PDB file of C-alpha atoms in Angstrom:
ATOM      1  CA  MET K   1     -26.211  26.629  -8.427  1.00  0.00           C
ATOM      2  CA  GLU K   2     -26.632  24.560  -5.241  1.00  0.00           C
ATOM      3  CA  GLN K   3     -30.139  23.730  -6.095  1.00  0.00           C
ATOM      4  CA  LEU K   4     -29.159  22.529  -9.534  1.00  0.00           C
ATOM      5  CA  LEU K   5     -26.398  20.410  -8.259  1.00  0.00           C
ATOM      6  CA  SER K   6     -28.879  18.921  -5.736  1.00  0.00           C
ATOM      7  CA  ILE K   7     -31.248  18.019  -8.527  1.00  0.00           C
ATOM      8  CA  GLY K   8     -28.505  16.602 -10.524  1.00  0.00           C
ATOM      9  CA  ALA K   9     -27.300  14.503  -7.609  1.00  0.00           C
ATOM     10  CA  GLU K  10     -30.727  13.153  -7.018  1.00  0.00           C
ATOM     11  CA  ALA K  11     -31.337  12.292 -10.674  1.00  0.00           C
ATOM     12  CA  LEU K  12     -27.964  10.421 -10.784  1.00  0.00           C
ATOM     13  CA  ARG K  13     -28.777   8.394  -7.680  1.00  0.00           C
ATOM     14  CA  LYS K  14     -32.075   7.395  -9.176  1.00  0.00           C
ATOM     15  CA  ALA K  15     -30.340   6.381 -12.339  1.00  0.00           C
ATOM     16  CA  ALA K  16     -27.988   4.240 -10.362  1.00  0.00           C
ATOM     17  CA  LEU K  17     -30.836   2.277  -8.987  1.00  0.00           C
ATOM     18  CA  ASN K  18     -32.751   1.977 -12.255  1.00  0.00           C
ATOM     19  CA  GLU K  19     -32.225  -1.620 -13.426  1.00  0.00           C
ATOM     20  CA  ASP K  20     -33.628  -0.992 -16.946  1.00  0.00           C
ATOM     21  CA  ALA K  21     -31.174   1.888 -17.483  1.00  0.00           C
ATOM     22  CA  LYS K  22     -28.273  -0.180 -16.249  1.00  0.00           C
ATOM     23  CA  ALA K  23     -29.256  -3.202 -18.488  1.00  0.00           C
ATOM     24  CA  TYR K  24     -29.598  -0.881 -21.409  1.00  0.00           C
ATOM     25  CA  VAL K  25     -26.114   0.603 -20.977  1.00  0.00           C
ATOM     26  CA  LEU K  26     -24.442  -2.743 -20.300  1.00  0.00           C
ATOM     27  CA  ASN K  27     -26.103  -4.524 -23.201  1.00  0.00           C
ATOM     28  CA  ASN K  28     -25.587  -1.677 -25.861  1.00  0.00           C
ATOM     29  CA  GLU K  29     -22.094  -2.155 -27.131  1.00  0.00           C
ATOM     30  CA  ALA K  30     -21.545   1.388 -28.392  1.00  0.00           C
ATOM     31  CA  LEU K  31     -23.051   2.994 -25.246  1.00  0.00           C
ATOM     32  CA  TYR K  32     -21.092   0.655 -22.990  1.00  0.00           C
ATOM     33  CA  LYS K  33     -17.814   1.671 -24.625  1.00  0.00           C
ATOM     34  CA  LEU K  34     -18.572   5.393 -24.155  1.00  0.00           C
ATOM     35  CA  MET K  35     -19.757   5.016 -20.522  1.00  0.00           C
ATOM     36  CA  LYS K  36     -16.783   2.822 -19.821  1.00  0.00           C
ATOM     37  CA  LYS K  37     -14.440   5.598 -20.751  1.00  0.00           C
ATOM     38  CA  ALA K  38     -15.985   7.729 -18.018  1.00  0.00           C
ATOM     39  CA  ALA K  39     -15.886   4.839 -15.472  1.00  0.00           C
ATOM     40  CA  ASP K  40     -12.176   4.203 -16.031  1.00  0.00           C
ATOM     41  CA  ARG K  41     -11.282   7.334 -14.150  1.00  0.00           C
ATOM     42  CA  TYR K  42     -12.820   5.639 -10.931  1.00  0.00           C
ATOM     43  CA  ILE K  43     -12.190   1.874 -11.198  1.00  0.00           C
ATOM     44  CA  GLY K  44      -9.175  -0.248 -10.974  1.00  0.00           C
ATOM     45  CA  GLY K  45     -10.162  -2.187 -14.151  1.00  0.00           C
ATOM     46  CA  GLU K  46     -12.659  -4.885 -15.341  1.00  0.00           C
ATOM     47  CA  ASN K  47     -10.564  -7.717 -13.779  1.00  0.00           C
ATOM     48  CA  LEU K  48      -8.274  -8.379 -10.866  1.00  0.00           C
ATOM     49  CA  SER K  49      -5.124  -8.477 -12.960  1.00  0.00           C
ATOM     50  CA  GLU K  50      -5.620  -4.940 -14.116  1.00  0.00           C
ATOM     51  CA  THR K  51      -6.352  -3.673 -10.672  1.00  0.00           C
ATOM     52  CA  LEU K  52      -3.292  -5.362  -9.001  1.00  0.00           C
ATOM     53  CA  ILE K  53      -1.044  -3.384 -11.350  1.00  0.00           C
ATOM     54  CA  LYS K  54      -2.500  -0.065 -10.129  1.00  0.00           C
ATOM     55  CA  VAL K  55      -2.500  -1.190  -6.472  1.00  0.00           C
ATOM     56  CA  GLN K  56       1.265  -2.145  -6.771  1.00  0.00           C
ATOM     57  CA  ASP K  57       1.906   1.247  -8.317  1.00  0.00           C
ATOM     58  CA  SER K  58       0.080   2.957  -5.468  1.00  0.00           C
ATOM     59  CA  ASN K  59       1.996   0.932  -2.993  1.00  0.00           C
ATOM     60  CA  ASP K  60       5.272   1.970  -4.643  1.00  0.00           C
ATOM     61  CA  THR K  61       4.344   5.637  -4.115  1.00  0.00           C
ATOM     62  CA  GLY K  62       3.568   5.081  -0.475  1.00  0.00           C
ATOM     63  CA  PHE K  63      -0.177   4.513  -0.418  1.00  0.00           C
ATOM     64  CA  LYS K  64      -1.865   1.568   1.435  1.00  0.00           C
ATOM     65  CA  CYS K  65      -4.814   0.359  -0.656  1.00  0.00           C
ATOM     66  CA  SER K  66      -8.220  -1.631  -0.367  1.00  0.00           C
ATOM     67  CA  ILE K  67      -9.572  -3.854  -3.182  1.00  0.00           C
ATOM     68  CA  GLU K  68     -13.277  -4.585  -3.788  1.00  0.00           C
ATOM     69  CA  TYR K  69     -14.851  -6.677  -6.466  1.00  0.00           C
ATOM     70  CA  MET K  70     -17.942  -4.673  -7.565  1.00  0.00           C
ATOM     71  CA  GLY K  71     -21.345  -6.054  -7.236  1.00  0.00           C
ATOM     72  CA  GLU K  72     -24.251  -6.539  -4.814  1.00  0.00           C
ATOM     73  CA  SER K  73     -27.553  -8.325  -4.182  1.00  0.00           C
ATOM     74  CA  THR K  74     -26.662 -11.682  -5.506  1.00  0.00           C
ATOM     75  CA  ARG K  75     -29.988 -13.663  -5.424  1.00  0.00           C
ATOM     76  CA  SER K  76     -28.776 -17.286  -5.694  1.00  0.00           C
ATOM     77  CA  ILE K  77     -26.338 -19.636  -3.956  1.00  0.00           C
ATOM     78  CA  MET K  78     -24.377 -19.994  -7.164  1.00  0.00           C
ATOM     79  CA  GLN K  79     -24.028 -16.295  -7.771  1.00  0.00           C
ATOM     80  CA  ALA K  80     -22.994 -15.753  -4.074  1.00  0.00           C
ATOM     81  CA  ALA K  81     -20.483 -18.567  -4.154  1.00  0.00           C
ATOM     82  CA  LYS K  82     -19.018 -17.221  -7.472  1.00  0.00           C
ATOM     83  CA  ALA K  83     -18.570 -13.814  -5.925  1.00  0.00           C
ATOM     84  CA  THR K  84     -17.029 -15.306  -2.839  1.00  0.00           C
ATOM     85  CA  ASP K  85     -14.454 -17.097  -5.013  1.00  0.00           C
ATOM     86  CA  GLU K  86     -13.427 -13.824  -6.558  1.00  0.00           C
ATOM     87  CA  PHE K  87     -12.831 -12.397  -2.967  1.00  0.00           C
ATOM     88  CA  LEU K  88     -10.764 -15.398  -2.141  1.00  0.00           C
ATOM     89  CA  ASP K  89      -8.656 -14.732  -5.241  1.00  0.00           C
ATOM     90  CA  ILE K  90      -8.135 -11.207  -4.103  1.00  0.00           C
ATOM     91  CA  CYS K  91      -6.925 -12.485  -0.626  1.00  0.00           C
ATOM     92  CA  LYS K  92      -4.459 -14.865  -2.306  1.00  0.00           C
ATOM     93  CA  ALA K  93      -3.174 -12.345  -4.851  1.00  0.00           C
ATOM     94  CA  ILE K  94      -2.542  -9.828  -2.118  1.00  0.00           C
ATOM     95  CA  GLU K  95      -0.562 -12.438  -0.074  1.00  0.00           C
ATOM     96  CA  GLN K  96       1.364 -13.768  -3.079  1.00  0.00           C
ATOM     97  CA  LYS K  97       2.364 -10.313  -4.267  1.00  0.00           C
ATOM     98  CA  ASN K  98       2.906  -9.074  -0.741  1.00  0.00           C
ATOM     99  CA  LEU K  99       0.720  -6.002  -1.400  1.00  0.00           C
ATOM    100  CA  ASN K 100      -0.107  -3.433   1.321  1.00  0.00           C
ATOM    101  CA  SER K 101      -3.762  -3.834   0.801  1.00  0.00           C
ATOM    102  CA  THR K 102      -7.015  -4.749   2.589  1.00  0.00           C
ATOM    103  CA  ILE K 103     -10.152  -6.297   1.079  1.00  0.00           C
ATOM    104  CA  SER K 104     -13.486  -4.620   1.013  1.00  0.00           C
ATOM    105  CA  LEU K 105     -16.889  -6.152   0.281  1.00  0.00           C
ATOM    106  CA  ASP K 106     -20.720  -5.840   0.311  1.00  0.00           C
ATOM    107  CA  LEU K 107     -22.402  -8.523   2.401  1.00  0.00           C
ATOM    108  CA  SER K 108     -25.156  -8.593  -0.292  1.00  0.00           C
ATOM    109  CA  HIS K 109     -22.561  -9.511  -2.806  1.00  0.00           C
ATOM    110  CA  ILE K 110     -21.672 -12.822  -0.946  1.00  0.00           C
ATOM    111  CA  GLY K 111     -25.235 -13.963  -0.089  1.00  0.00           C
ATOM    112  CA  LEU K 112     -26.896 -11.701   2.527  1.00  0.00           C
ATOM    113  CA  GLU K 113     -30.213 -11.748   0.358  1.00  0.00           C
ATOM    114  CA  VAL K 114     -29.969 -15.526  -0.007  1.00  0.00           C
ATOM    115  CA  SER K 115     -29.633 -16.217   3.710  1.00  0.00           C
ATOM    116  CA  GLU K 116     -27.622 -14.801   6.639  1.00  0.00           C
ATOM    117  CA  SER K 117     -26.191 -18.192   7.545  1.00  0.00           C
ATOM    118  CA  LEU K 118     -24.800 -18.511   3.806  1.00  0.00           C
ATOM    119  CA  CYS K 119     -23.406 -14.991   3.984  1.00  0.00           C
ATOM    120  CA  TYR K 120     -21.677 -15.719   7.293  1.00  0.00           C
ATOM    121  CA  GLU K 121     -20.118 -18.991   5.884  1.00  0.00           C
ATOM    122  CA  HIS K 122     -18.719 -16.986   2.936  1.00  0.00           C
ATOM    123  CA  LEU K 123     -17.524 -14.166   5.145  1.00  0.00           C
ATOM    124  CA  SER K 124     -15.724 -16.679   7.363  1.00  0.00           C
ATOM    125  CA  LYS K 125     -13.958 -18.228   4.383  1.00  0.00           C
ATOM    126  CA  ILE K 126     -12.774 -14.774   3.262  1.00  0.00           C
ATOM    127  CA  CYS K 127     -11.593 -13.770   6.650  1.00  0.00           C
ATOM    128  CA  GLU K 128      -9.675 -16.923   7.142  1.00  0.00           C
ATOM    129  CA  THR K 129      -8.041 -16.695   3.688  1.00  0.00           C
ATOM    130  CA  ALA K 130      -7.109 -13.106   4.291  1.00  0.00           C
ATOM    131  CA  LYS K 131      -5.270 -14.101   7.386  1.00  0.00           C
ATOM    132  CA  ASP K 132      -3.803 -10.967   8.894  1.00  0.00           C
ATOM    133  CA  ARG K 133      -5.137  -8.844   6.100  1.00  0.00           C
ATOM    134  CA  GLU K 134      -8.104  -6.613   7.029  1.00  0.00           C
ATOM    135  CA  VAL K 135     -11.445  -7.407   5.692  1.00  0.00           C
ATOM    136  CA  ILE K 136     -13.845  -4.382   5.608  1.00  0.00           C
ATOM    137  CA  ILE K 137     -17.632  -4.644   5.416  1.00  0.00           C
ATOM    138  CA  SER K 138     -19.105  -1.904   3.354  1.00  0.00           C
ATOM    139  CA  ALA K 139     -22.163   0.106   4.094  1.00  0.00           C
ATOM    140  CA  GLU K 140     -25.508  -0.630   2.098  1.00  0.00           C
ATOM    141  CA  GLY K 141     -28.909   0.579   1.997  1.00  0.00           C
ATOM    142  CA  THR K 142     -30.839   1.099   5.372  1.00  0.00           C
ATOM    143  CA  GLU K 143     -33.051  -2.035   4.793  1.00  0.00           C
ATOM    144  CA  ARG K 144     -29.986  -4.036   5.312  1.00  0.00           C
ATOM    145  CA  THR K 145     -28.236  -2.220   8.164  1.00  0.00           C
ATOM    146  CA  ASP K 146     -29.515  -4.450  10.997  1.00  0.00           C
ATOM    147  CA  ARG K 147     -28.431  -7.641   9.418  1.00  0.00           C
ATOM    148  CA  ILE K 148     -25.059  -6.239   8.361  1.00  0.00           C
ATOM    149  CA  LEU K 149     -24.296  -5.042  11.950  1.00  0.00           C
ATOM    150  CA  LYS K 150     -25.513  -8.375  13.355  1.00  0.00           C
ATOM    151  CA  LEU K 151     -23.240 -10.443  11.041  1.00  0.00           C
ATOM    152  CA  TYR K 152     -20.308  -8.084  11.849  1.00  0.00           C
ATOM    153  CA  GLN K 153     -20.775  -8.431  15.669  1.00  0.00           C
ATOM    154  CA  ASN K 154     -20.962 -12.245  15.348  1.00  0.00           C
ATOM    155  CA  GLY K 155     -17.906 -12.256  12.957  1.00  0.00           C
ATOM    156  CA  SER K 156     -15.903  -9.824  15.052  1.00  0.00           C
ATOM    157  CA  LYS K 157     -15.984 -12.182  18.039  1.00  0.00           C
ATOM    158  CA  LYS K 158     -13.944 -14.804  15.921  1.00  0.00           C
ATOM    159  CA  TYR K 159     -12.097 -12.770  13.385  1.00  0.00           C
ATOM    160  CA  ALA K 160      -9.715 -10.027  14.584  1.00  0.00           C
ATOM    161  CA  ASN K 161      -9.198  -8.859  10.982  1.00  0.00           C
ATOM    162  CA  LEU K 162     -12.797  -7.975  10.508  1.00  0.00           C
ATOM    163  CA  SER K 163     -13.944  -4.264  10.234  1.00  0.00           C
ATOM    164  CA  ILE K 164     -17.230  -2.397   9.664  1.00  0.00           C
ATOM    165  CA  THR K 165     -18.376   0.810   7.892  1.00  0.00           C
ATOM    166  CA  LEU K 166     -20.789   3.334   9.597  1.00  0.00           C
ATOM    167  CA  GLN K 167     -22.625   6.033   7.772  1.00  0.00           C
ATOM    168  CA  ALA K 168     -22.572   9.261   9.567  1.00  0.00           C
ATOM    169  CA  TYR K 169     -25.673  10.742   7.876  1.00  0.00           C
ATOM    170  CA  LEU K 170     -28.117   8.029   9.354  1.00  0.00           C
ATOM    171  CA  HIS K 171     -29.733   9.201  12.673  1.00  0.00           C
ATOM    172  CA  ARG K 172     -29.566   5.534  13.932  1.00  0.00           C
ATOM    173  CA  THR K 173     -25.752   5.603  13.687  1.00  0.00           C
ATOM    174  CA  THR K 174     -25.442   7.596  16.924  1.00  0.00           C
ATOM    175  CA  ASP K 175     -26.734   4.362  18.806  1.00  0.00           C
ATOM    176  CA  ASP K 176     -24.962   1.880  16.444  1.00  0.00           C
ATOM    177  CA  PHE K 177     -21.719   3.806  17.028  1.00  0.00           C
ATOM    178  CA  GLU K 178     -21.651   3.020  20.760  1.00  0.00           C
ATOM    179  CA  ALA K 179     -22.423  -0.760  20.004  1.00  0.00           C
ATOM    180  CA  MET K 180     -19.655  -0.944  17.322  1.00  0.00           C
ATOM    181  CA  CYS K 181     -17.133   0.560  19.690  1.00  0.00           C
ATOM    182  CA  ASN K 182     -17.568  -2.460  21.910  1.00  0.00           C
ATOM    183  CA  GLU K 183     -16.188  -4.610  19.030  1.00  0.00           C
ATOM    184  CA  ARG K 184     -12.510  -4.860  18.336  1.00  0.00           C
ATOM    185  CA  GLY K 185     -12.520  -4.143  14.567  1.00  0.00           C
ATOM    186  CA  ARG K 186     -11.744  -0.920  12.800  1.00  0.00           C
ATOM    187  CA  ILE K 187     -14.642   1.387  12.290  1.00  0.00           C
ATOM    188  CA  ARG K 188     -14.733   3.041   8.943  1.00  0.00           C
ATOM    189  CA  ILE K 189     -16.711   6.275   8.945  1.00  0.00           C
ATOM    190  CA  VAL K 190     -18.352   7.541   5.616  1.00  0.00           C
ATOM    191  CA  LYS K 191     -20.821  10.373   5.173  1.00  0.00           C
ATOM    192  CA  GLY K 192     -23.340   7.972   3.403  1.00  0.00           C
ATOM    193  CA  ALA K 193     -24.579   8.244  -0.235  1.00  0.00           C
ATOM    194  CA  PHE K 194     -27.614   5.980  -0.367  1.00  0.00           C
ATOM    195  CA  GLU K 195     -31.104   7.498  -0.911  1.00  0.00           C
ATOM    196  CA  THR K 196     -33.151   7.050   2.409  1.00  0.00           C
ATOM    197  CA  ALA K 197     -36.785   7.480   3.396  1.00  0.00           C
ATOM    198  CA  LYS K 198     -37.652  10.947   4.884  1.00  0.00           C
ATOM    199  CA  GLY K 199     -36.596  11.451   8.497  1.00  0.00           C
ATOM    200  CA  LEU K 200     -33.722   8.671   8.525  1.00  0.00           C
ATOM    201  CA  SER K 201     -30.838  10.744   7.634  1.00  0.00           C
ATOM    202  CA  LEU K 202     -29.227  14.213   7.483  1.00  0.00           C
ATOM    203  CA  PRO K 203     -28.746  16.133   4.354  1.00  0.00           C
ATOM    204  CA  ARG K 204     -25.342  17.190   3.236  1.00  0.00           C
ATOM    205  CA  GLY K 205     -24.186  20.238   5.271  1.00  0.00           C
ATOM    206  CA  GLN K 206     -22.500  21.571   8.314  1.00  0.00           C
ATOM    207  CA  GLU K 207     -24.680  19.498  10.742  1.00  0.00           C
ATOM    208  CA  LEU K 208     -23.497  16.285   8.978  1.00  0.00           C
ATOM    209  CA  ASN K 209     -19.978  17.456   8.862  1.00  0.00           C
ATOM    210  CA  ASN K 210     -20.018  18.230  12.589  1.00  0.00           C
ATOM    211  CA  ARG K 211     -21.458  14.761  13.349  1.00  0.00           C
ATOM    212  CA  TYR K 212     -18.760  13.045  11.163  1.00  0.00           C
ATOM    213  CA  ILE K 213     -16.047  14.875  13.059  1.00  0.00           C
ATOM    214  CA  TYR K 214     -17.624  13.923  16.351  1.00  0.00           C
ATOM    215  CA  PHE K 215     -17.498  10.268  15.540  1.00  0.00           C
ATOM    216  CA  VAL K 216     -13.920  10.452  14.390  1.00  0.00           C
ATOM    217  CA  GLU K 217     -12.995  12.375  17.683  1.00  0.00           C
ATOM    218  CA  GLN K 218     -14.611   9.777  19.766  1.00  0.00           C
ATOM    219  CA  LEU K 219     -12.768   7.004  18.078  1.00  0.00           C
ATOM    220  CA  LEU K 220      -9.368   8.714  18.377  1.00  0.00           C
ATOM    221  CA  SER K 221     -10.044   9.557  21.922  1.00  0.00           C
ATOM    222  CA  LYS K 222     -10.904   5.928  22.772  1.00  0.00           C
ATOM    223  CA  GLY K 223      -7.968   4.607  20.861  1.00  0.00           C
ATOM    224  CA  HIS K 224     -10.327   2.647  18.751  1.00  0.00           C
ATOM    225  CA  PRO K 225      -9.027   1.876  15.140  1.00  0.00           C
ATOM    226  CA  CYS K 226     -10.656   3.954  12.627  1.00  0.00           C
ATOM    227  CA  SER K 227     -10.716   5.043   8.903  1.00  0.00           C
ATOM    228  CA  ILE K 228     -11.481   8.510   7.979  1.00  0.00           C
ATOM    229  CA  ALA K 229     -13.112   7.762   4.631  1.00  0.00           C
ATOM    230  CA  THR K 230     -14.029  11.251   3.090  1.00  0.00           C
ATOM    231  CA  HIS K 231     -12.858  13.534   0.424  1.00  0.00           C
ATOM    232  CA  HIS K 232     -14.184  16.563   2.169  1.00  0.00           C
ATOM    233  CA  HIS K 233     -11.105  18.906   2.545  1.00  0.00           C
ATOM    234  CA  GLU K 234     -12.379  20.829   5.445  1.00  0.00           C
ATOM    235  CA  ILE K 235     -13.214  17.616   7.510  1.00  0.00           C
ATOM    236  CA  GLN K 236      -9.755  16.265   6.711  1.00  0.00           C
ATOM    237  CA  GLN K 237      -8.343  19.510   8.021  1.00  0.00           C
ATOM    238  CA  GLU K 238     -10.371  19.386  11.277  1.00  0.00           C
ATOM    239  CA  VAL K 239      -9.407  15.759  11.786  1.00  0.00           C
ATOM    240  CA  LYS K 240      -5.669  16.703  11.342  1.00  0.00           C
ATOM    241  CA  LYS K 241      -6.098  19.204  14.222  1.00  0.00           C
ATOM    242  CA  LEU K 242      -7.505  16.411  16.382  1.00  0.00           C
ATOM    243  CA  ILE K 243      -4.745  14.114  15.545  1.00  0.00           C
ATOM    244  CA  ASP K 244      -2.182  16.779  16.296  1.00  0.00           C
ATOM    245  CA  THR K 245      -3.800  17.274  19.668  1.00  0.00           C
ATOM    246  CA  LEU K 246      -4.551  13.718  20.699  1.00  0.00           C
ATOM    247  CA  LYS K 247      -1.448  12.284  19.159  1.00  0.00           C
ATOM    248  CA  PRO K 248      -2.889   8.739  18.503  1.00  0.00           C
ATOM    249  CA  ASN K 249      -0.623   5.829  17.377  1.00  0.00           C
ATOM    250  CA  LYS K 250      -0.481   5.844  13.451  1.00  0.00           C
ATOM    251  CA  GLU K 251      -1.572   2.321  13.525  1.00  0.00           C
ATOM    252  CA  LEU K 252      -5.095   3.426  14.855  1.00  0.00           C
ATOM    253  CA  TYR K 253      -6.064   5.680  12.007  1.00  0.00           C
ATOM    254  CA  GLU K 254      -5.951   6.251   8.274  1.00  0.00           C
ATOM    255  CA  PHE K 255      -7.285   8.789   5.760  1.00  0.00           C
ATOM    256  CA  GLU K 256      -9.018   7.041   2.841  1.00  0.00           C
ATOM    257  CA  SER K 257     -10.075   8.155  -0.543  1.00  0.00           C
ATOM    258  CA  LEU K 258     -11.709   6.431  -3.511  1.00  0.00           C
ATOM    259  CA  PHE K 259      -9.306   6.047  -6.511  1.00  0.00           C
ATOM    260  CA  GLY K 260      -9.893   8.764  -9.026  1.00  0.00           C
ATOM    261  CA  ILE K 261     -11.497  11.284  -6.728  1.00  0.00           C
ATOM    262  CA  GLN K 262      -9.448  14.188  -5.341  1.00  0.00           C
ATOM    263  CA  THR K 263      -6.309  12.001  -5.018  1.00  0.00           C
ATOM    264  CA  ASP K 264      -4.253  15.056  -4.860  1.00  0.00           C
ATOM    265  CA  GLN K 265      -5.550  15.908  -1.343  1.00  0.00           C
ATOM    266  CA  LEU K 266      -4.825  12.375  -0.215  1.00  0.00           C
ATOM    267  CA  ALA K 267      -1.347  12.632  -1.696  1.00  0.00           C
ATOM    268  CA  GLN K 268      -0.789  15.872   0.290  1.00  0.00           C
ATOM    269  CA  LEU K 269      -1.782  14.040   3.433  1.00  0.00           C
ATOM    270  CA  LYS K 270       0.641  11.181   2.672  1.00  0.00           C
ATOM    271  CA  ASP K 271       3.449  13.700   2.106  1.00  0.00           C
ATOM    272  CA  GLU K 272       2.637  15.277   5.408  1.00  0.00           C
ATOM    273  CA  GLY K 273       3.216  11.962   7.123  1.00  0.00           C
ATOM    274  CA  TYR K 274      -0.365  10.735   7.702  1.00  0.00           C
ATOM    275  CA  PRO K 275      -1.390   7.165   6.993  1.00  0.00           C
ATOM    276  CA  THR K 276      -3.429   7.042   3.788  1.00  0.00           C
ATOM    277  CA  LYS K 277      -5.316   4.485   1.798  1.00  0.00           C
ATOM    278  CA  LEU K 278      -6.602   4.371  -1.749  1.00  0.00           C
ATOM    279  CA  TYR K 279      -9.691   2.408  -2.402  1.00  0.00           C
ATOM    280  CA  PHE K 280      -9.896   0.389  -5.639  1.00  0.00           C
ATOM    281  CA  VAL K 281     -12.942  -1.285  -7.102  1.00  0.00           C
ATOM    282  CA  TYR K 282     -12.896  -3.502 -10.187  1.00  0.00           C
ATOM    283  CA  GLY K 283     -15.389  -5.512 -12.234  1.00  0.00           C
ATOM    284  CA  GLN K 284     -17.811  -5.266 -14.980  1.00  0.00           C
ATOM    285  CA  GLU K 285     -20.655  -4.054 -12.742  1.00  0.00           C
ATOM    286  CA  TRP K 286     -19.345  -0.451 -12.818  1.00  0.00           C
ATOM    287  CA  TYR K 287     -22.676   1.329 -13.886  1.00  0.00           C
ATOM    288  CA  LEU K 288     -24.005   1.778 -10.330  1.00  0.00           C
ATOM    289  CA  TYR K 289     -20.537   2.730  -9.069  1.00  0.00           C
ATOM    290  CA  LEU K 290     -20.124   5.423 -11.852  1.00  0.00           C
ATOM    291  CA  CYS K 291     -23.606   6.912 -11.132  1.00  0.00           C
ATOM    292  CA  ASN K 292     -22.815   7.180  -7.384  1.00  0.00           C
ATOM    293  CA  ARG K 293     -19.484   8.885  -8.042  1.00  0.00           C
ATOM    294  CA  LEU K 294     -20.880  11.426 -10.341  1.00  0.00           C
ATOM    295  CA  ALA K 295     -23.813  12.025  -7.885  1.00  0.00           C
ATOM    296  CA  GLU K 296     -21.459  12.994  -5.141  1.00  0.00           C
ATOM    297  CA  TYR K 297     -20.375  15.905  -7.212  1.00  0.00           C
ATOM    298  CA  PRO K 298     -22.456  16.386 -10.353  1.00  0.00           C
ATOM    299  CA  LEU K 299     -20.089  18.786 -12.000  1.00  0.00           C
ATOM    300  CA  ASN K 300     -17.931  15.686 -12.525  1.00  0.00           C
ATOM    301  CA  LEU K 301     -20.359  15.099 -15.415  1.00  0.00           C
ATOM    302  CA  PHE K 302     -18.270  17.598 -17.388  1.00  0.00           C
ATOM    303  CA  ARG K 303     -15.140  15.589 -16.595  1.00  0.00           C
ATOM    304  CA  ALA K 304     -16.939  12.364 -17.688  1.00  0.00           C
ATOM    305  CA  LEU K 305     -17.754  14.038 -20.999  1.00  0.00           C
ATOM    306  CA  GLN K 306     -14.201  15.045 -21.381  1.00  0.00           C
ATOM    307  CA  ASP K 307     -13.081  11.384 -20.634  1.00  0.00           C
ATOM    308  CA  ILE K 308     -15.565  10.168 -23.210  1.00  0.00           C
ATOM    309  CA  VAL K 309     -14.443  12.572 -25.952  1.00  0.00           C
ATOM    310  CA  GLU K 310     -10.677  12.457 -25.338  1.00  0.00           C
ATOM    311  CA  SER K 311     -10.115   8.836 -24.600  1.00  0.00           C
ATOM    312  CA  LYS K 312      -9.030   6.500 -27.428  1.00  0.00           C
TER     313      LYS K 312
END
């Protein structure tokens, strides 16, 4: 069974990166509607207005949230500027509605592949518009890691509301972690889901789980703001033990889950008094996101089929 799940996960990750498959789904009206039914479980909506309703509902039940406009790898100044405008709208909507929410983004979505200077200009606008709301830089493929961390370090010196994501499965993160701890922003720890070249990362398993817990323990011990972004129940339980021992200020940490994935576990943590956050994404570029969510646990394919069959 484990081998079959691994094969399924690998196939789904490859499908996520297949531009021809993505174009076929998004341009085929019938297939688009079917796949969208499966995606609805995991996304806030196709536009910001739909997502804000879900964020408000989540706030009302005690969850902090984060909002991301889906998309990456803009290749022109115009595309990057358009995406940046959408993130500025998110910042303004959060303030206007007084939502308990942060903003998350991929740097490649706001111009990283056009130029680093353009990307930094756009990131600065977003940080300034967000004011005291946190802006979290998401993780991307390893070919972008150096540039992402460089821009974060530059931005962190100016913007106190800027945070970074580190991927525990990458071997390089052991060194990156020490450097990022010297910056003031929150460090969001994820396991990592991108396909990498051989030798660059750990596979899923106990060694990765131990490394993840090590990073979190270091952050809690140092009193450095952190986000524990994992759905792994055993890791959550181990981190709870660390928190109960170290007793950090609740402002310093949060448990985070993606909307639609094992939300019951996050609700349990919330009910136990731990700070929690639901991560919402929205937009029409949901194909990659759906494939990656299914790849994390391929048995979710059966749930996707159920969503397709039962949704009206």
